[in-house]
Short mmCIF file of C-alpha atoms and ligand atoms in Angstrom, two decimals:
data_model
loop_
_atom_site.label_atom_id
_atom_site.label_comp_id
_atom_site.label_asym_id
_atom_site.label_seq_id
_atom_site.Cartn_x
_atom_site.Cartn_y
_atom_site.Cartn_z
CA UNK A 1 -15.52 -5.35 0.87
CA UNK A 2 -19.19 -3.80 1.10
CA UNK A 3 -19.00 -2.07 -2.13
CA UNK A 4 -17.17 0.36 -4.37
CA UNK A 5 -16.62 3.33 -2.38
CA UNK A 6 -15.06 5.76 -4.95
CA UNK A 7 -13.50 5.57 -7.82
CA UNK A 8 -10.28 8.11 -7.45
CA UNK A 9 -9.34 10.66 -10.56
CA UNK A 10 -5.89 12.31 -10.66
CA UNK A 11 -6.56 15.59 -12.46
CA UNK A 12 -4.71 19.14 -13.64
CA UNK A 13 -7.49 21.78 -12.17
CA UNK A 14 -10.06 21.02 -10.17
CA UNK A 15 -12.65 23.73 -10.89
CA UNK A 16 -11.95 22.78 -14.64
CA UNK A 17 -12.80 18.95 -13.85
CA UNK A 18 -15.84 19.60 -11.22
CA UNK A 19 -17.46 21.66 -14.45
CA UNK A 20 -16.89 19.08 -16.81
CA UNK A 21 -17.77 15.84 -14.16
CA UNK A 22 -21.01 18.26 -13.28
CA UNK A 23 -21.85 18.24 -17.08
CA UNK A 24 -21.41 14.32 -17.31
CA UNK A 25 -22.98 13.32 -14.50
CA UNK A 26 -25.95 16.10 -14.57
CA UNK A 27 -25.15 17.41 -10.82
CA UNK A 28 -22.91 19.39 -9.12
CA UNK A 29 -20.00 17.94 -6.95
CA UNK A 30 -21.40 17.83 -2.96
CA UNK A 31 -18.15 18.83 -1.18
CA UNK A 32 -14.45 19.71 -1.66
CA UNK A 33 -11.70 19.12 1.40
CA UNK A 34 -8.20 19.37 1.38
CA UNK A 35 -6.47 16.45 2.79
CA UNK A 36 -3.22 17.49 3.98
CA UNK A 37 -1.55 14.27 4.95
CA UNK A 38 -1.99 13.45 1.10
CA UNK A 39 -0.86 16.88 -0.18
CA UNK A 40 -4.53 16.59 -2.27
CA UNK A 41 -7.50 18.76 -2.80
CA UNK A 42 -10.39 16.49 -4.12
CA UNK A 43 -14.08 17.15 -4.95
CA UNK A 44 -16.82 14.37 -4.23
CA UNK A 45 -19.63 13.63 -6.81
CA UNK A 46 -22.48 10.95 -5.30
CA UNK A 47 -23.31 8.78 -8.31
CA UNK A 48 -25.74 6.41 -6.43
CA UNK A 49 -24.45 4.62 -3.99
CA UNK A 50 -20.57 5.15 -4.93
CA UNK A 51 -18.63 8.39 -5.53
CA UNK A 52 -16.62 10.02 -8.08
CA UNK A 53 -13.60 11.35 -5.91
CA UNK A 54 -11.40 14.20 -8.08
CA UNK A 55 -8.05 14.59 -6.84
CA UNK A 56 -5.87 17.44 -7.22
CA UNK A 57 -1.86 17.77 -5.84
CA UNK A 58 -1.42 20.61 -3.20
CA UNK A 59 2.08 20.45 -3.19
CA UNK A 60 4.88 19.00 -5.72
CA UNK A 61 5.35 15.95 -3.25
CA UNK A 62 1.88 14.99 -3.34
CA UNK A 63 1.19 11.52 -5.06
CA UNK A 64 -0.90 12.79 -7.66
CA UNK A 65 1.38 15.39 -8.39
CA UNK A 66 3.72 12.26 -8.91
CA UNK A 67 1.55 10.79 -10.28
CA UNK A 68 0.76 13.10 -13.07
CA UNK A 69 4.36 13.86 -13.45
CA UNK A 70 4.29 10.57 -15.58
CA UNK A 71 1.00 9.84 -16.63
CA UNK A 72 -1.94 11.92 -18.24
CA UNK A 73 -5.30 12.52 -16.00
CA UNK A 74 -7.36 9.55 -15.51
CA UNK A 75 -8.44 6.47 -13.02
CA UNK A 76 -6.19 6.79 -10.03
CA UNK A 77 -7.39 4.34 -7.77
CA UNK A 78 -10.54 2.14 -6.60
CA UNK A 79 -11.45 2.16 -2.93
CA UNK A 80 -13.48 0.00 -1.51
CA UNK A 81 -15.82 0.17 1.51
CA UNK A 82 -15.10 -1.62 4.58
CA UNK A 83 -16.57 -2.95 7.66
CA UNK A 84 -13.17 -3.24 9.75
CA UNK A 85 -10.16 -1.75 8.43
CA UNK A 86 -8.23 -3.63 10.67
CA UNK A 87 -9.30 -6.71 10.01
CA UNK A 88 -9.51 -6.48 6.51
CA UNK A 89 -5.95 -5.40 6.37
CA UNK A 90 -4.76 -8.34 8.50
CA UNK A 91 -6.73 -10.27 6.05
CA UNK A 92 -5.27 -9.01 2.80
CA UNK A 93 -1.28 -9.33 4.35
CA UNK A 94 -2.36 -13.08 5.07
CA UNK A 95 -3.34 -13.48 1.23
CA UNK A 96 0.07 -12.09 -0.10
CA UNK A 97 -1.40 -8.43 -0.65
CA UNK A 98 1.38 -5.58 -0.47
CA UNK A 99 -0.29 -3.16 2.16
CA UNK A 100 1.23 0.25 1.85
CA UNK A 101 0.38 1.60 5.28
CA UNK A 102 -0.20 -0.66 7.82
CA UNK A 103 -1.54 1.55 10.25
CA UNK A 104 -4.73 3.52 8.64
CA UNK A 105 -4.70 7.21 8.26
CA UNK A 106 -6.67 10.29 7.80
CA UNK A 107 -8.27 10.31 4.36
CA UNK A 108 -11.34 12.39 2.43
CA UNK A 109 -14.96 12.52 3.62
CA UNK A 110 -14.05 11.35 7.37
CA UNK A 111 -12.54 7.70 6.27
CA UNK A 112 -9.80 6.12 7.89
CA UNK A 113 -7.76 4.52 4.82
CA UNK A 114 -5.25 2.10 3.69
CA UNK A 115 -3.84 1.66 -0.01
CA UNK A 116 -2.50 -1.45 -1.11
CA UNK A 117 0.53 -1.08 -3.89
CA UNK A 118 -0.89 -1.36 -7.20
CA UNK A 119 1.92 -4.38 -8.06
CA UNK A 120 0.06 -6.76 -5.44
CA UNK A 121 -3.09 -5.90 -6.91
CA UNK A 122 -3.03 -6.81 -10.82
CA UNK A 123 -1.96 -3.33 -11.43
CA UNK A 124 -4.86 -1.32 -9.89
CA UNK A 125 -4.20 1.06 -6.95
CA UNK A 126 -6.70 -0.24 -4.32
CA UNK A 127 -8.41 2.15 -1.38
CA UNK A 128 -9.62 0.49 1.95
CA UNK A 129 -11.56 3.31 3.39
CA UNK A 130 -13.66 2.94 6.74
CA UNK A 131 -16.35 5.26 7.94
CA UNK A 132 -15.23 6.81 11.18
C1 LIG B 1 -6.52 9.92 1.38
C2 LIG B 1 -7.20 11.03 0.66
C3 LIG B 1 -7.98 10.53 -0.54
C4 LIG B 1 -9.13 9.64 -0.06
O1 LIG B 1 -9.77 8.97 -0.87
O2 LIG B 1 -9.44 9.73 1.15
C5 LIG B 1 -7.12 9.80 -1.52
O3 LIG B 1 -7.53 8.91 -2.23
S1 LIG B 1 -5.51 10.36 -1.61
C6 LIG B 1 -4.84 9.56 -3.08
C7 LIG B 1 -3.37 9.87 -3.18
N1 LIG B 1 -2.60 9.09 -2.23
C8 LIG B 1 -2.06 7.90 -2.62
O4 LIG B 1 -2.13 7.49 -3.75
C9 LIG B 1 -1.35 7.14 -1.52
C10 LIG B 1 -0.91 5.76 -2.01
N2 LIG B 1 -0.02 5.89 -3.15
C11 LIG B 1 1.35 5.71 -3.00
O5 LIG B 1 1.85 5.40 -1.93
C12 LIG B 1 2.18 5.87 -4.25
O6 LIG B 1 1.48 6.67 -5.19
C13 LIG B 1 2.56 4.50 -4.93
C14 LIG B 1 3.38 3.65 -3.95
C15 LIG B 1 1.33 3.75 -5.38
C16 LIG B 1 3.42 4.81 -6.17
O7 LIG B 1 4.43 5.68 -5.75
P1 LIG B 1 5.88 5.61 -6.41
O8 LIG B 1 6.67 6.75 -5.89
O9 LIG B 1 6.41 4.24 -6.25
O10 LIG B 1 5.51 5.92 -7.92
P2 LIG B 1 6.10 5.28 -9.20
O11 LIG B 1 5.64 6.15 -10.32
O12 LIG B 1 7.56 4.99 -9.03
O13 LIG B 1 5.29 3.89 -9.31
C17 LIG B 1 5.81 2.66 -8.92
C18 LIG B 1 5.03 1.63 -9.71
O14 LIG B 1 3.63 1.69 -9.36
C19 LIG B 1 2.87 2.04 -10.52
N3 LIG B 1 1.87 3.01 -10.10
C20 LIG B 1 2.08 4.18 -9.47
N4 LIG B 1 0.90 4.80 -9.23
C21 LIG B 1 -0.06 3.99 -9.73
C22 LIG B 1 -1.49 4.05 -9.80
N5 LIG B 1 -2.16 5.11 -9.28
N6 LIG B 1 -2.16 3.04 -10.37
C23 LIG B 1 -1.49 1.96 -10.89
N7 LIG B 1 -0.13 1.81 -10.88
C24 LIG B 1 0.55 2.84 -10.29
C25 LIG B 1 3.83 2.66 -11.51
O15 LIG B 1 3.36 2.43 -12.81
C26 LIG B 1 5.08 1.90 -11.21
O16 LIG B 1 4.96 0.66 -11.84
P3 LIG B 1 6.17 0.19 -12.81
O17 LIG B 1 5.69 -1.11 -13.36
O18 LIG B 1 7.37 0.10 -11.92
O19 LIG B 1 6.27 1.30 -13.83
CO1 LIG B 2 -9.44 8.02 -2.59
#
């Protein structure tokens, strides 16, 4: 792991969140995307070398829809920058980790990414993401 590469926030309404995240962090958010395969549309705020990532559900099946169907807005998930995707996930299976998608996929700001469930990981749901 290189370093953190976002830290992921399940929210409401975007537009709401990107005014108050540009009032806390004094700048405005750098891109939006819609990430289909995820049913999210997130906003990206570079606070020095790591991101805030804001994540809103596109459609009811979305995991952050999910999500927020039991929880209130917050933390989502950590990702963490990697060299080799691959290897790192053939790494983390060897140590007992809980990988939930084996092969990586399509995620935000052109990453391939894997997510580990949060019950392997001390209850924290971890993001491998890989620069493409
Ligand atoms: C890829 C685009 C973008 C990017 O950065 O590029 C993203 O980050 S997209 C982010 C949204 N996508 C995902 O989160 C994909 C991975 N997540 C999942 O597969 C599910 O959300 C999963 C498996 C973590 C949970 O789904 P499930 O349907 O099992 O939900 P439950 O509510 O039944 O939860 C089961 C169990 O896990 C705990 N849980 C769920 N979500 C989280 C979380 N975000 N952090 C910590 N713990 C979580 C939940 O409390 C349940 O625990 P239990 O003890 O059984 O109550
Ligand atoms: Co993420």
């Amino acid at each position: 792991m290189r370093k953190i590469e976002h830290i992921g926030i399940a929210v409401q309404n975007l537009e709401q969140s990107n005014e108050l995240f540009a009032k806390l962090l004094g700048k405005a958010h750098f891109k939006t995307e819609i990430v289909d395969g995820e049913a999210v549309e997130t906003s990206f705020f570079q606070v020095g070398e790591t991101k805030v990532e804001l994540l809103q559900a596109t459609r009811p099946d979305s995991p952050i829809a999910k999500y927020l169907d039991k929880r209130p807005e917050g933390v989502h998930h950590i990702a963490f920058d990697v060299e080799d995707i691959g290897m790192e996930v053939s790494r983390l299976k060897e140590a007992g980790f809980e990988i939930l998608n084996e092969v990586p996929k399509l995620g935000a700001d052109n990453k391939l990414v894997v997510f580990l469930h949060p019950r392997s990981t001390n209850g924290v749901l971890v993001e491998l993401c890989q620069e493409q």
